[in-house]
Coordinates of C-alpha atoms and ligand atoms in Angstrom, one line a residue:
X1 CA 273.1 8.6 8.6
X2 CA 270.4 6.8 10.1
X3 CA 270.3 2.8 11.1
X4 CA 267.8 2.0 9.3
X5 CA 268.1 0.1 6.4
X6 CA 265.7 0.8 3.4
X7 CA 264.8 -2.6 1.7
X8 CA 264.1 -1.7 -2.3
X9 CA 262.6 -4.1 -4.0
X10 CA 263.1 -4.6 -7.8
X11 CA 261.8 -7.8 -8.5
X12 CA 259.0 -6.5 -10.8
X13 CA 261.6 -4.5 -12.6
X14 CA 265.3 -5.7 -13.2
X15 CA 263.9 -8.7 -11.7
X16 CA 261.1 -9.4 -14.5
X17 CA 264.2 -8.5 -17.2
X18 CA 265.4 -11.7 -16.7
X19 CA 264.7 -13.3 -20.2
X20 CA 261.6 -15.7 -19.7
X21 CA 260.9 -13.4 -16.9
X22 CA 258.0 -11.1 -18.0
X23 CA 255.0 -11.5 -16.0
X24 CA 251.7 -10.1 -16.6
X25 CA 250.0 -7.1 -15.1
X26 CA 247.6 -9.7 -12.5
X27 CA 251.1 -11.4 -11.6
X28 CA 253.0 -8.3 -11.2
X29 CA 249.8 -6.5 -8.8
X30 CA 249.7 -10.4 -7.2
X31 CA 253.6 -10.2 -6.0
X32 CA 253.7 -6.4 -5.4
X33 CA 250.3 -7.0 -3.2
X34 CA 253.0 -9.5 -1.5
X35 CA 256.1 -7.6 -1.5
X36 CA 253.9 -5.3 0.3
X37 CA 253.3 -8.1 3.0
X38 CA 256.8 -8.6 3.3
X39 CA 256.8 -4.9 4.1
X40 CA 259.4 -3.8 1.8
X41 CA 260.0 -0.2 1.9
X42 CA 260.0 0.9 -1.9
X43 CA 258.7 -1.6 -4.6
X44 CA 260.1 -0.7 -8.0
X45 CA 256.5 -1.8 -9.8
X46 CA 258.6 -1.6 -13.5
X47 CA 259.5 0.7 -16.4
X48 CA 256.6 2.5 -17.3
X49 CA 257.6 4.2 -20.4
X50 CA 258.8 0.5 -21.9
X51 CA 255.5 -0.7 -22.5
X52 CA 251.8 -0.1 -22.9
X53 CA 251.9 -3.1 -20.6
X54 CA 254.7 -2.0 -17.8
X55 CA 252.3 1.4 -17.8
X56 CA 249.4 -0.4 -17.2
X57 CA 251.3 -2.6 -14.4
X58 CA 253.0 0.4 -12.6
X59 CA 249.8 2.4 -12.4
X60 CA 247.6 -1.0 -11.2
X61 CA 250.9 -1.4 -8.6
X62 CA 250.8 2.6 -8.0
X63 CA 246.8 2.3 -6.9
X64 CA 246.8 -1.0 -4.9
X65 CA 249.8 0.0 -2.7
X66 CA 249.5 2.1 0.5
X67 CA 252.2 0.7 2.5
X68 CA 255.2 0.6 0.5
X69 CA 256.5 3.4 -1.5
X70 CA 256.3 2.7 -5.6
X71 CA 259.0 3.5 -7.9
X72 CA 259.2 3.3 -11.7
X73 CA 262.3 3.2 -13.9
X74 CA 262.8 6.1 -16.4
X75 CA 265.6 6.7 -18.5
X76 CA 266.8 10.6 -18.1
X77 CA 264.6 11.9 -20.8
X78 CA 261.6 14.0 -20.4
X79 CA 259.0 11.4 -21.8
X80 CA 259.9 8.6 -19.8
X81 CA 259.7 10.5 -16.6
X82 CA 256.5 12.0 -17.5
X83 CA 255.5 8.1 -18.2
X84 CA 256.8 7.3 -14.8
X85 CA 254.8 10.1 -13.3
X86 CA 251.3 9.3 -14.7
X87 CA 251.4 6.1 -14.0
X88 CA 252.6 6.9 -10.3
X89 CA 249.5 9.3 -9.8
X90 CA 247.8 7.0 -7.1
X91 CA 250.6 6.2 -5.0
X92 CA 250.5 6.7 -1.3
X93 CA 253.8 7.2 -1.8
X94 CA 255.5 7.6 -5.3
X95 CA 259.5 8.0 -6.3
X96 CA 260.4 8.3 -10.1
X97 CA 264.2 6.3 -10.5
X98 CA 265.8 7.8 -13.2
X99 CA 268.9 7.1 -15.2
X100 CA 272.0 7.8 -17.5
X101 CA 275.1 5.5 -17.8
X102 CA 278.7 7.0 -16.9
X103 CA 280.9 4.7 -17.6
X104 CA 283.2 5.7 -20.6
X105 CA 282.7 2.3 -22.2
X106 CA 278.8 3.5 -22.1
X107 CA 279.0 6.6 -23.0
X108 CA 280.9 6.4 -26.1
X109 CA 279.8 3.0 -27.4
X110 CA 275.9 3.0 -25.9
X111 CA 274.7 6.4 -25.6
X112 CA 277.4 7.8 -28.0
X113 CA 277.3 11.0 -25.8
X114 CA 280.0 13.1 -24.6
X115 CA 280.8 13.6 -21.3
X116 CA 279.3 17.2 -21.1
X117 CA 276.0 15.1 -22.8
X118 CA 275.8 13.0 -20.3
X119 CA 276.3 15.5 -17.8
X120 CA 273.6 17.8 -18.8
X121 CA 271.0 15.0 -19.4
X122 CA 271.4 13.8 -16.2
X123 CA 270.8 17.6 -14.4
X124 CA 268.1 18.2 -16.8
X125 CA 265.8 14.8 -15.9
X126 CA 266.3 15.2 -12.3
X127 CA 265.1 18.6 -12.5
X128 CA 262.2 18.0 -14.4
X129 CA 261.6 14.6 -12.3
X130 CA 261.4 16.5 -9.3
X131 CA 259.0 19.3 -10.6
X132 CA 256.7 16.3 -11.0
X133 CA 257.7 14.0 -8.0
X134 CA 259.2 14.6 -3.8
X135 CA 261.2 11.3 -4.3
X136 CA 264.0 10.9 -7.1
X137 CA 266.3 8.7 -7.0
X138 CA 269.4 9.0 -9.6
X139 CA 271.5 5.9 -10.6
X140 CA 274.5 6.6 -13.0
X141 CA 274.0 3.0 -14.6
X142 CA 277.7 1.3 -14.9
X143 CA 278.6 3.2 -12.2
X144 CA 281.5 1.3 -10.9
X145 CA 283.2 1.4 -13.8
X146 CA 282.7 4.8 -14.0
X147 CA 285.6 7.5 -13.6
X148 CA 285.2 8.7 -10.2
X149 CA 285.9 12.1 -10.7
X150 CA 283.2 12.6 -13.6
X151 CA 280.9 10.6 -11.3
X152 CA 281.8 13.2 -8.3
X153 CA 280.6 16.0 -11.0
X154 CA 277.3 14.2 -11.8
X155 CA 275.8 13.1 -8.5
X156 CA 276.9 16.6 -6.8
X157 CA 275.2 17.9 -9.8
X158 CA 271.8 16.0 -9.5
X159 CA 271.6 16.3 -5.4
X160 CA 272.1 20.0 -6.0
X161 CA 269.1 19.2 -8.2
X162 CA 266.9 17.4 -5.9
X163 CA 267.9 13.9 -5.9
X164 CA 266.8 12.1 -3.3
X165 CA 268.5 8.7 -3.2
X166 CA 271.5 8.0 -5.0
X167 CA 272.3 4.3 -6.5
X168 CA 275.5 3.5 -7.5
X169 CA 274.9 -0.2 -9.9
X170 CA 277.4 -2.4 -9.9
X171 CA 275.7 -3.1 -13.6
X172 CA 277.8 -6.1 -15.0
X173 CA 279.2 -7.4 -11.5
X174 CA 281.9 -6.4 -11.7
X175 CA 283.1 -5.3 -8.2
X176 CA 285.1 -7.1 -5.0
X177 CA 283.4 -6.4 -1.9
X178 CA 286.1 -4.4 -0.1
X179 CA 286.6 -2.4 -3.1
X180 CA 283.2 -1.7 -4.0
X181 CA 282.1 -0.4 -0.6
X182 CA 285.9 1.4 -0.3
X183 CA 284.2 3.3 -3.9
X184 CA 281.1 4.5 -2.6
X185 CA 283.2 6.1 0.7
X186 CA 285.4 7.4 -1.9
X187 CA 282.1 9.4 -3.6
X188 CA 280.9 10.1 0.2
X189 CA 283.6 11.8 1.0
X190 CA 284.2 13.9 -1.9
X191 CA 280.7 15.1 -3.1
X192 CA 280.2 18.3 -1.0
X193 CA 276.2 17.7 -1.0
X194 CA 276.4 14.1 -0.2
X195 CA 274.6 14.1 2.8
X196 CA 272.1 15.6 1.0
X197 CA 271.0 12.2 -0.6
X198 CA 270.3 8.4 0.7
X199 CA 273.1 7.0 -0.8
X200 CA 271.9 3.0 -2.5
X201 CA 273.8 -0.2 -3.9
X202 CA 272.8 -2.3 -6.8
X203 CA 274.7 -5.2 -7.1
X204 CA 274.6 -7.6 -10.1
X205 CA 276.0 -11.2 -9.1
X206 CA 278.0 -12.1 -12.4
X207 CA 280.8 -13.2 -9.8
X208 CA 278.5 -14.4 -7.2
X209 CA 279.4 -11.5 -5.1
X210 CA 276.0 -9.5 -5.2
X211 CA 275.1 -10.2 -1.5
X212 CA 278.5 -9.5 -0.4
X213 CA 279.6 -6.4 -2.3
X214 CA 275.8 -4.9 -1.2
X215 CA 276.8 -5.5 2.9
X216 CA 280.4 -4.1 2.1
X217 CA 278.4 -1.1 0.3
X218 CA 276.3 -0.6 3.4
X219 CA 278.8 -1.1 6.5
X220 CA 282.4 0.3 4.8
X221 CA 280.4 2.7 2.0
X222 CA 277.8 3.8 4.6
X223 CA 275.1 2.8 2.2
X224 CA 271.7 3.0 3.6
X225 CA 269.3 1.7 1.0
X226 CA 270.0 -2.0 -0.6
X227 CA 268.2 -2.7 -4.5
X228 CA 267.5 -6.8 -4.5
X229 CA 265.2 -8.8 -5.8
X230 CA 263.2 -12.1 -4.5
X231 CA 265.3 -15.3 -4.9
X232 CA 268.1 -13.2 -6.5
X233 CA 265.9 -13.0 -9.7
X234 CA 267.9 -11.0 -12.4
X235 CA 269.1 -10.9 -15.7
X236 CA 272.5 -13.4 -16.5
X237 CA 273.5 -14.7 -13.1
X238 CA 270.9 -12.5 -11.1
X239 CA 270.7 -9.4 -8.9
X240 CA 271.5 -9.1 -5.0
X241 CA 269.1 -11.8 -2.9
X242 CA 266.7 -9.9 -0.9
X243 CA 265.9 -12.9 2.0
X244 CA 269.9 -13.1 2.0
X245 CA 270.5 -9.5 2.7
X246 CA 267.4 -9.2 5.1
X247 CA 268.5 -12.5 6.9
X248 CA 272.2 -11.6 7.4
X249 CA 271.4 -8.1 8.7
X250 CA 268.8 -10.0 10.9
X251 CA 271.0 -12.9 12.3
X252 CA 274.0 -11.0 12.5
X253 CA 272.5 -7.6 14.0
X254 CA 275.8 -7.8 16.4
X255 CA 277.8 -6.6 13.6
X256 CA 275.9 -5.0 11.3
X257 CA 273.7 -3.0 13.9
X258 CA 270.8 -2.4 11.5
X259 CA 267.1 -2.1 11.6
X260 CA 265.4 -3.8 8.2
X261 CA 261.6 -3.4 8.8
X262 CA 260.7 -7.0 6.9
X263 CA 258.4 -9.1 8.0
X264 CA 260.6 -12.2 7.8
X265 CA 257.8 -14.6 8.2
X266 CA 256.8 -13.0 4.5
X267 CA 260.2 -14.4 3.1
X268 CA 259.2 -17.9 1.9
X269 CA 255.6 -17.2 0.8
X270 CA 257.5 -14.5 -1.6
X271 CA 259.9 -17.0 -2.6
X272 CA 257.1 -19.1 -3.9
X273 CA 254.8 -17.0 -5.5
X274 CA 258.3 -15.4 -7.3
X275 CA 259.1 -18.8 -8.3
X276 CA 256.0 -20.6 -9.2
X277 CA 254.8 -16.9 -11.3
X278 CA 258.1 -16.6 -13.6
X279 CA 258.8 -20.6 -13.5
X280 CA 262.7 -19.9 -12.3
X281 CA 263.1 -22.8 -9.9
X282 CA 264.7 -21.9 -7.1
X283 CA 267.6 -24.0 -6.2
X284 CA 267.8 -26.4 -3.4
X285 CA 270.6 -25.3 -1.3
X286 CA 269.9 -21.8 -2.1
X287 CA 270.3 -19.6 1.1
X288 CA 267.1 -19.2 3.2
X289 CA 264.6 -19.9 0.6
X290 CA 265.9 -23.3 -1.3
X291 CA 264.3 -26.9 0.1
X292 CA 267.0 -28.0 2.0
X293 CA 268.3 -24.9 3.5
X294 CA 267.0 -25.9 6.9
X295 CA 267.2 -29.2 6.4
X296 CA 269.6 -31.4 8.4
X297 CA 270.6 -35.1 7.1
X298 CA 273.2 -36.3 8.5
X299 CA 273.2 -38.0 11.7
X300 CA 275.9 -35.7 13.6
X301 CA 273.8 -33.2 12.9
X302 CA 270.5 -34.3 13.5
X303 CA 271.7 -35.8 16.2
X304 CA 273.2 -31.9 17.5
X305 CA 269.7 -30.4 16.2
X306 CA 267.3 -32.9 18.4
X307 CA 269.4 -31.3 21.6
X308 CA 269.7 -28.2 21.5
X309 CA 269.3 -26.1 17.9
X310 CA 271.6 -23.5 17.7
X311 CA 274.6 -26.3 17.5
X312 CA 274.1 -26.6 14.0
X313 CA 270.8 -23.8 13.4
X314 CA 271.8 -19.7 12.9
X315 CA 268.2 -18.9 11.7
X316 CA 265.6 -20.6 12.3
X317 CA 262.9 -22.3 9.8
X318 CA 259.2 -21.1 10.4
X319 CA 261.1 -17.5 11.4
X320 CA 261.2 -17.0 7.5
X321 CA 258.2 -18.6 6.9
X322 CA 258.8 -22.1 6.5
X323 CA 255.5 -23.1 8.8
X324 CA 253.3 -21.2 6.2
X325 CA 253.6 -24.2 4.5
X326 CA 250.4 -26.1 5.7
X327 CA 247.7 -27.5 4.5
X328 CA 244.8 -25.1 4.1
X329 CA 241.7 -26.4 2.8
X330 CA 240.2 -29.7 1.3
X331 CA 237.3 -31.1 -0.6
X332 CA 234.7 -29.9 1.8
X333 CA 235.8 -26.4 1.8
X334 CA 233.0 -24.2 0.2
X335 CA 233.3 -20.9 -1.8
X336 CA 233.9 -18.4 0.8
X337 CA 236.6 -20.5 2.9
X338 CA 238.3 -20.2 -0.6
X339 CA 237.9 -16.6 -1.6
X340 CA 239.1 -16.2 1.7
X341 CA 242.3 -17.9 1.6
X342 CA 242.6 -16.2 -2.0
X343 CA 242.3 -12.9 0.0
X344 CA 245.1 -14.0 2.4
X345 CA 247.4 -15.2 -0.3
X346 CA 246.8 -11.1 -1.6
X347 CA 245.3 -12.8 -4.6
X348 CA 242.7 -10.3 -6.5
X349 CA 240.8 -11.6 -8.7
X350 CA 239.2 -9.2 -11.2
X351 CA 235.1 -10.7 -11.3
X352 CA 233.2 -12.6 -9.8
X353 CA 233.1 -15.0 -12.7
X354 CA 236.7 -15.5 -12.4
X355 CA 236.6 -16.6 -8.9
X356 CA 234.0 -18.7 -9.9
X357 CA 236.3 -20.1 -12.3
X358 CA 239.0 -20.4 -9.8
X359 CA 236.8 -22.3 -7.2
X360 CA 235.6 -24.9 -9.6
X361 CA 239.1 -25.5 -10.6
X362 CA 239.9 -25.8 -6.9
X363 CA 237.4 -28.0 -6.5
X364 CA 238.3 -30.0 -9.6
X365 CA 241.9 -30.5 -7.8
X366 CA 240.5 -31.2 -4.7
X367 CA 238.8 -34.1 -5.8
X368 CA 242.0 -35.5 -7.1
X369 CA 244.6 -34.1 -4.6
X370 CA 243.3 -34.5 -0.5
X371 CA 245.3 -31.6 0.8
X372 CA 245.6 -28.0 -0.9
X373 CA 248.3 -25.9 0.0
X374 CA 249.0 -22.3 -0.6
X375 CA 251.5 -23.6 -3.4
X376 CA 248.6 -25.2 -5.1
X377 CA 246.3 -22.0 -5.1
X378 CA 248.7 -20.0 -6.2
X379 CA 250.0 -21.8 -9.2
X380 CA 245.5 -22.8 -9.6
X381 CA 244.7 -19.6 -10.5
X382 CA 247.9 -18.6 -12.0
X383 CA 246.7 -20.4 -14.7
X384 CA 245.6 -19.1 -17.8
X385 CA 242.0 -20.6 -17.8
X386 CA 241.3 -18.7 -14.5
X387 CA 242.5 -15.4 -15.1
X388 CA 241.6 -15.8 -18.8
X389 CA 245.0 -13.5 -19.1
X390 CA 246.6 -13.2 -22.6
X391 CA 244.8 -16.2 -23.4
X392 CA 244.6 -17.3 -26.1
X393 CA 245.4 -20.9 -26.2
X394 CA 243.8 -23.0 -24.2
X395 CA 244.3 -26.9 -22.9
X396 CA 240.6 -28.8 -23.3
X397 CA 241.6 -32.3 -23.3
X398 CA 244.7 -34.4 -23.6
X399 CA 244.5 -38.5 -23.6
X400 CA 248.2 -40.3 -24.3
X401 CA 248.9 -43.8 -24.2
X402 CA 252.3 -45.0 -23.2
X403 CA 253.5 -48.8 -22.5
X404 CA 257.0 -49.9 -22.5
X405 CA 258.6 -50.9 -25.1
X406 CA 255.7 -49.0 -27.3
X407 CA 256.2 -45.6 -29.1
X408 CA 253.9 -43.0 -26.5
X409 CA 251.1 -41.4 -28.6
X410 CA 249.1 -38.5 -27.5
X411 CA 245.9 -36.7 -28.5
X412 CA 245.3 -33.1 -27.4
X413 CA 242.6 -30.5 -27.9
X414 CA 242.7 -27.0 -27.0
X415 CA 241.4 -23.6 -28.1
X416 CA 243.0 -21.3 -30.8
X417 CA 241.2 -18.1 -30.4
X418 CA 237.8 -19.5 -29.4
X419 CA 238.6 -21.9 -32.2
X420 CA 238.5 -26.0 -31.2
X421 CA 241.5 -27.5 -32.5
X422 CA 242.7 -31.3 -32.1
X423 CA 246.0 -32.4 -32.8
X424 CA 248.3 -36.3 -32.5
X425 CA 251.6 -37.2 -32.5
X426 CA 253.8 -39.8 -31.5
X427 CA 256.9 -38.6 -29.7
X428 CA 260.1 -40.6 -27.6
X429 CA 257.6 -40.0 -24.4
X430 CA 254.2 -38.8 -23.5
X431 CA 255.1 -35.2 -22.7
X432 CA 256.5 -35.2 -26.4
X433 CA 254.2 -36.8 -28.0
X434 CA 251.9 -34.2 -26.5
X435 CA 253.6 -30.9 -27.3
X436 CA 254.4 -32.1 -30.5
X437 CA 251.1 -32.5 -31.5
X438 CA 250.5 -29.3 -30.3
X439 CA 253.4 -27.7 -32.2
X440 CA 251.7 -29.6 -35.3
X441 CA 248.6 -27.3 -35.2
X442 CA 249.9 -24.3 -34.0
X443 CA 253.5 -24.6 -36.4
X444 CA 255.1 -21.5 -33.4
X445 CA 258.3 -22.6 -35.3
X446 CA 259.5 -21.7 -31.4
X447 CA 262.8 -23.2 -30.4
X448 CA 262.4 -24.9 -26.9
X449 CA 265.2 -24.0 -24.2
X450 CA 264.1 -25.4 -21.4
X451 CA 261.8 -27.9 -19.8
X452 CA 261.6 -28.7 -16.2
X453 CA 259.5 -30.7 -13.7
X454 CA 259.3 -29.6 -9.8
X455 CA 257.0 -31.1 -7.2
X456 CA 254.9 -28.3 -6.2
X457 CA 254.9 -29.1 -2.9
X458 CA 257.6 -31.5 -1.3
X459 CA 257.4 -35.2 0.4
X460 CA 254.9 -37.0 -1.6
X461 CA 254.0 -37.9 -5.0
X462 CA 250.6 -36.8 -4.7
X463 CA 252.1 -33.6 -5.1
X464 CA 251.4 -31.6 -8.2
X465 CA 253.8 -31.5 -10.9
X466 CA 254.5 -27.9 -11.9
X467 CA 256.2 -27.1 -15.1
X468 CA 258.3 -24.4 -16.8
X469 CA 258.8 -24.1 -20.7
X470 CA 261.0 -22.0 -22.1
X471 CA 260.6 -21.0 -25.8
X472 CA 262.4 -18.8 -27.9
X473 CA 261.4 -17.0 -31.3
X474 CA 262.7 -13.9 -33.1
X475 CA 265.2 -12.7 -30.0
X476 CA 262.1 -13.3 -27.5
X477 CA 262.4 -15.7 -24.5
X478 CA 259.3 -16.5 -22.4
X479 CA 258.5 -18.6 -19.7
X480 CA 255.2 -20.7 -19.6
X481 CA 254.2 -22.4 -16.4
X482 CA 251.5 -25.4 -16.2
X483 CA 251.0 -27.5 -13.1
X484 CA 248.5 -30.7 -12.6
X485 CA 248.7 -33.7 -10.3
X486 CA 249.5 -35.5 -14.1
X487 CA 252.9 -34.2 -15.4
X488 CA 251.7 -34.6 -19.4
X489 CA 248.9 -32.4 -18.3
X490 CA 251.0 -29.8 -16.6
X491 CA 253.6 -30.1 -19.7
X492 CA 250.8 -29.2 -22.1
X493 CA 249.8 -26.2 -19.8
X494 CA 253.1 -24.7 -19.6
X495 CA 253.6 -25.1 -23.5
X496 CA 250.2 -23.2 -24.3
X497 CA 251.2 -20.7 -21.6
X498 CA 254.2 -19.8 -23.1
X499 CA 252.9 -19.9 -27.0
X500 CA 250.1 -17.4 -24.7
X501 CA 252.9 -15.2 -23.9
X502 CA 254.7 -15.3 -27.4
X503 CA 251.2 -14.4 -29.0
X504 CA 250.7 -11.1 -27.0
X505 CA 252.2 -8.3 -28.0
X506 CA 254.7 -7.3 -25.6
X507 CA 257.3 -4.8 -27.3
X508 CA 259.7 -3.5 -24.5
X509 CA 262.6 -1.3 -24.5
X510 CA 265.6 -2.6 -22.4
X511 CA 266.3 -0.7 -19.7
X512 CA 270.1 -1.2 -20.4
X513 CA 269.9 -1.5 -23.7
Ligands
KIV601 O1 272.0 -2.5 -13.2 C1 271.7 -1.4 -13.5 O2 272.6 -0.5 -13.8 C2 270.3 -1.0 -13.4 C3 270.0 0.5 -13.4 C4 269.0 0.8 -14.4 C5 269.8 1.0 -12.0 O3 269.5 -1.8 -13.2
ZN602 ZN1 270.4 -3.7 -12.5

């Protein structure tokens, strides 16, 4: 047992199976490129076998990486770990995670395997994984509901195998704290080989116990690897919060007594590019990362703040990376200043002609908005017209009139496959007059679940509006993001950026399905 704490990052992969969560291979390599900044210790880059896509996105991950080690997902079958391995080929370092469920329920409803099934499966594709790959890690999915004596049989089985790591999920979030940490003791003691193996928690947050069943994994289990994601992103009610593990095993190193090698500073820059990329907004009195978890309003507290700090502060603000949010170029700034910063923010774009693209967008913005932040580059060329990603819908012009008392009316044209269209509609306000007249061209038949307006950046109204469509058709959910100093504008975006995503051909497997 060591005291260092491995930080395993699976925002790109349980993360980005949050429905409305896929992301494209750019905005997977763009937040891996920053996970790697944040100097997480394993990135899980996705489930390669799941798509032509995830491959793609693994394998980009796989040969941009040198820092971090890269994982991908494999069920425990001898094509998906051979997926997982080809795309790994250009890691620095690679691990394949594979896995079988054990929990009765699973087994006999899921997998419809036996016991002895399951039990052989899971040998078998640990033994083949590690033929192909040093670093396996094996996570009996459903774990905690698992029966702990077959469980004993399996992971003694698969370190005898050459597991590296083992992960037991808490896959439905199911588990109390004491219990869950008292369960992975229990598996510690009893599995001859155990020390063998890294042993790993996985927590889902269903009871909005994720961060604390993880820390009761780690300090009564003897856990030394956590799974978590960026701003807690996850399918249902999320996984484990990285910046909330990372920040309690920071602030509270008295107890816990643990070494986490993140660069803290990282923390809110990830939060953002997480946030603005999959359009989930991140709450604002979310731990560490939401808008007003440093801030202090009222008086007795400013008042304690303004004298000494630590009266009302544990952490403090630009420590997680607050301060990074500053204002980094203007008008006057020319083409290199800007491919620069795009450099700094780990932003790759692809051509020349796309940063060319970018820059005139930038300066398109900048002649409309004084002050750029990072926020504002990031969700600039996060946009569809820069990256030209899955595009195939594209905003050219929109013009709306609204008075009070008047029914708004909007005209829009965009591009349908190279195609001009033009489209109007009235509607009960601009931003629906708008997508409804882009509805009345396109006819997606999409059912829209949500639609939300942030301030990109906080404190003014010059801000840009960013927005976040969800749509829905035939069982698919996807996100589409738009932002624009004019909130019709950004509305329009983030419609056309999800019908972008409904229109590209992304058939995945579940992972837990
Ligand atoms: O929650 C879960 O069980 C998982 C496994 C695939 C590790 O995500
Ligand atoms: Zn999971």
């Amino acid at each position: 047992m060591t005291d260092k704490l491995i930080i395993f990052d699976t925002t790109l992969r349980d993360g980005e199976q949050s429905p409305g969560a896929s992301m494209t291979r750019d905005e997977k390599l763009r937040i891996a490129r920053q996970l790697e900044r944040l100097r997480v210790d394993v990135i899980e880059a996705g489930f390669a076998a799941s798509s032509n896509g995830d491959f793609e996105a693994v394998r980009a991950i796989a040969d941009a990486i040198r820092e971090s080690t890269v994982c991908s997902l494999a069920r425990a079958n001898d094509r998906d770990i051979g997926r997982a391995a080809e795309a790994l080929k250009g890691a620095a370092r690679a691990r394949i995670h594979t896995f079988i469920a054990t929990s009765e329920l699973h087994m006999e409803k899921k997998l419809r395997m036996t016991r002895d099934q399951v039990f052989e499966q899971a040998r078998l594709a640990v033994r083949f994984a590690r033929n192909l790959c040093g670093d396996i890690e094996f996570s009996p999915e459903d774990g905690y509901r698992s029966d702990p004596d077959f469980l004993c049989r399996v992971i003694e089985a698969v370190i005898a195998e050459g597991a590296t790591t083992i992960n037991i999920p808490d896959t439905v979030g199911y588990a109390i704290p004491e219990l869950y940490g008292q369960f992975i003791l229990d598996l510690r003691r009893r599995i001859p080989n155990a020390d063998k193996a890294v042993w790993s928690v996985h927590c889902h947050n269903d009871l909005g116990m994720a961060v604390a069943n993880s820390l009761a994994g780690v300090m009564i289990g003897g856990a030394r690897q956590v799974e978590c994601t960026i701003n807690g992103l996850g399918e249902r009610a999320g996984n484990c919060s990285l910046e909330e593990v990372v920040m309690a095993v920071r602030t509270r190193r008295d107890y816990f007594g643990l070494e986490v090698g993140v660069d803290a500073s990282q923390i809110v820059p990830a939060s953002r590019m997480v946030s603005q990329t999959t359009g989930f907004v991140v709450q604002p009195n979310k731990a560490v990362v939401g808008a007003n978890a440093f801030a202090h309003a009222s008086g007795i507290h400013q008042d304690g703040v303004l004298k000494a700090r630590d009266t009302y502060e544990i952490m403090r603000a630009e420590d997680v990376g607050w301060s990074a949010n500053k204002i980094v170029l203007g008008k006057l700034s020319g083409r290199n200043a800007f491919k620069q910063r795009l450099q700094d923010l780990g932003v790759a774009l692809e051509s020349e002609s796309d940063i060319n693209a970018a820059f005139a967008r930038f300066k398109d913005l900048a002649d409309r908005k004084s002050e750029i932040f990072d926020e504002d580059i990031i969700a600039l060329v996060g946009d569809d017209s820069v990256t030209h990603d899955q595009e195939h819908y594209r905003l050219l012009a929109l013009s709306q009139h609204s008075a009070m008392g008047e029914r708004p009316h909007a005209r829009v044209a965009f591009a349908a496959g190279g195609v001009e269209q033009h489209a109007d509609s009235d509607g009960n306000g601009p931003v629906d007059a708008s997508l409804k007249a882009i509805e009345s061209r396109v006819k997606s038949g999409a059912e829209m679940m949500l639609y939300s307006v942030n301030a990109i950046t906080s404190g003014s109204t010059e801000s840009q509006g960013e927005v976040t469509v969800r749509l829905q058709l035939g069982g698919r959910v996807v996100n589409g993001v738009g932002a624009d100093p004019d909130i019709v504008v950004a509305s329009a975006k983030a419609y056309l950026s999800a019908l972008n995503k409904l229109h590209s051909n992304a058939d995945r497997v579940a992972a837990q399905g």
